[in-house]
Amino acid sequence: MGNVLVWVARVSAVGAWAVLSVAIGWGFGLGTGTRQPLTALDTLARIGIALLWLRVAALWAAKAVRMWSRRGRSRVSLSKDIRPLRLRVPSTLDAAPWVRVRVAAVVLLLPFAAALPAALSAMDGGADVRAIKNAGAVLSTATVVGVTDAEAVEDPDGMVTHYDSDLELALPDGVRITARGADTTGEPRTDDRVQVLWAPSAPRLNPMVRTSDLSPYVDTGTTIGGMRLFLLLFFGLFFACFVAPLSVAAEADQLHSLAWRPLAQTTVPVLATFLFLWIRPLLTGVGLGGPESVLPAVYGGFAIPLLFLYIGLGLRALFD
């Protein structure tokens, strides 16, 4: 029974890492024009977290089997303190090189996980963009045929940053649409040409005219540039400075022992579940308060609990 539980823990750990690696890598590289909900990504995340819980359940079950076996062999003192079994590194799958490889695989995945919310946020674009994308976004160059309520928007120094107005636009095929709250760098005039993001299948949705480039919102390819790449490198530096040294300093048998301690390992699926629920609105496009409720996760908040957890696990292994 014990050997079966050990293999359940091993296989579920490998499966969880593989599934979550695919999910995190996929989500990190999603193009800005990708539509929501991201059902397949959501399903992969659920499977990966379920496998983490399966691993922990197997660890607890294996510990219970060991304790029961000890009681069966010795009934001299039932009150004797039973410490967790300290597993020394054998010359098998748990040999020192494999222990180091497993730890490195997890540490390398952490910066991608930390930067994932920023990538999903960039893909989302907000409620208005999300609605247009889900209805089939089209990017067109339109001609301004009417301007209403043009208003200059100034910064705190009194400098005009852009103009906000309602624009009546004529598309190349002759269709006319109205973009309310359109932003333009200069004061809009008739016959100006502007870039507009709209959904032909849903004319009720307000077309978007912005001073920023709207073309990424029709691109469903993959990307790793911009803020997501910066955050990946930034978080990678943090994990390299604070987590990796602890894993290198600890001995292989200390890391191996920690990997089989149920209480310590339970923290991993607990945190993974919490973080998943925190950013799930970005996968589904819906949720209490909308995607804006996960903004603290986007700009570093998601990385902080990951950093503290793995620093704690590293210290636990080092001073075990």
CSV table of C-alpha atoms in Angstrom, one decimal, residues 128 144 146-153 162-169 177-188 194-197 206-212 214:
chain,number,residue,atom,x,y,z
A,128,ASP,CA,-15.5,47.5,-23.7
A,144,VAL,CA,-14.8,61.6,-39.7
A,146,GLY,CA,-19.4,64.6,-37.9
A,147,VAL,CA,-18.0,65.9,-34.6
A,148,THR,CA,-20.0,66.4,-31.4
A,149,ASP,CA,-19.0,67.7,-28.0
A,150,ALA,CA,-15.3,67.9,-28.6
A,151,GLU,CA,-13.5,68.6,-25.4
A,152,ALA,CA,-9.8,69.1,-24.7
A,153,VAL,CA,-8.4,67.0,-21.8
A,162,HIS,CA,-5.9,64.6,-26.1
A,163,TYR,CA,-9.5,65.4,-27.2
A,164,ASP,CA,-12.6,63.6,-26.1
A,165,SER,CA,-15.6,63.7,-28.4
A,166,ASP,CA,-18.4,61.8,-30.2
A,167,LEU,CA,-17.6,61.1,-33.8
A,168,GLU,CA,-19.8,60.0,-36.7
A,169,LEU,CA,-17.6,57.9,-38.9
A,177,ILE,CA,-21.2,54.3,-37.1
A,178,THR,CA,-21.0,56.6,-34.1
A,179,ALA,CA,-18.0,56.4,-31.7
A,180,ARG,CA,-18.9,58.0,-28.3
A,181,GLY,CA,-16.1,59.0,-26.1
A,182,ALA,CA,-13.6,58.9,-28.9
A,183,ASP,CA,-10.0,59.9,-28.0
A,184,THR,CA,-7.9,61.7,-30.6
A,185,THR,CA,-4.5,63.4,-30.2
A,186,GLY,CA,-5.6,66.6,-32.0
A,187,GLU,CA,-9.0,68.3,-32.2
A,188,PRO,CA,-11.1,66.2,-34.5
A,194,VAL,CA,-9.0,57.6,-37.7
A,195,GLN,CA,-8.5,54.0,-36.6
A,196,VAL,CA,-11.7,52.4,-35.2
A,197,LEU,CA,-12.3,49.1,-33.5
A,206,ASN,CA,-19.8,51.4,-28.9
A,207,PRO,CA,-17.0,51.5,-31.5
A,208,MET,CA,-13.6,52.5,-30.0
A,209,VAL,CA,-11.3,55.3,-31.2
A,210,ARG,CA,-8.2,55.7,-29.0
A,211,THR,CA,-4.9,57.5,-29.2
A,212,SER,CA,-3.2,54.2,-28.6
A,214,LEU,CA,-5.8,49.2,-31.4
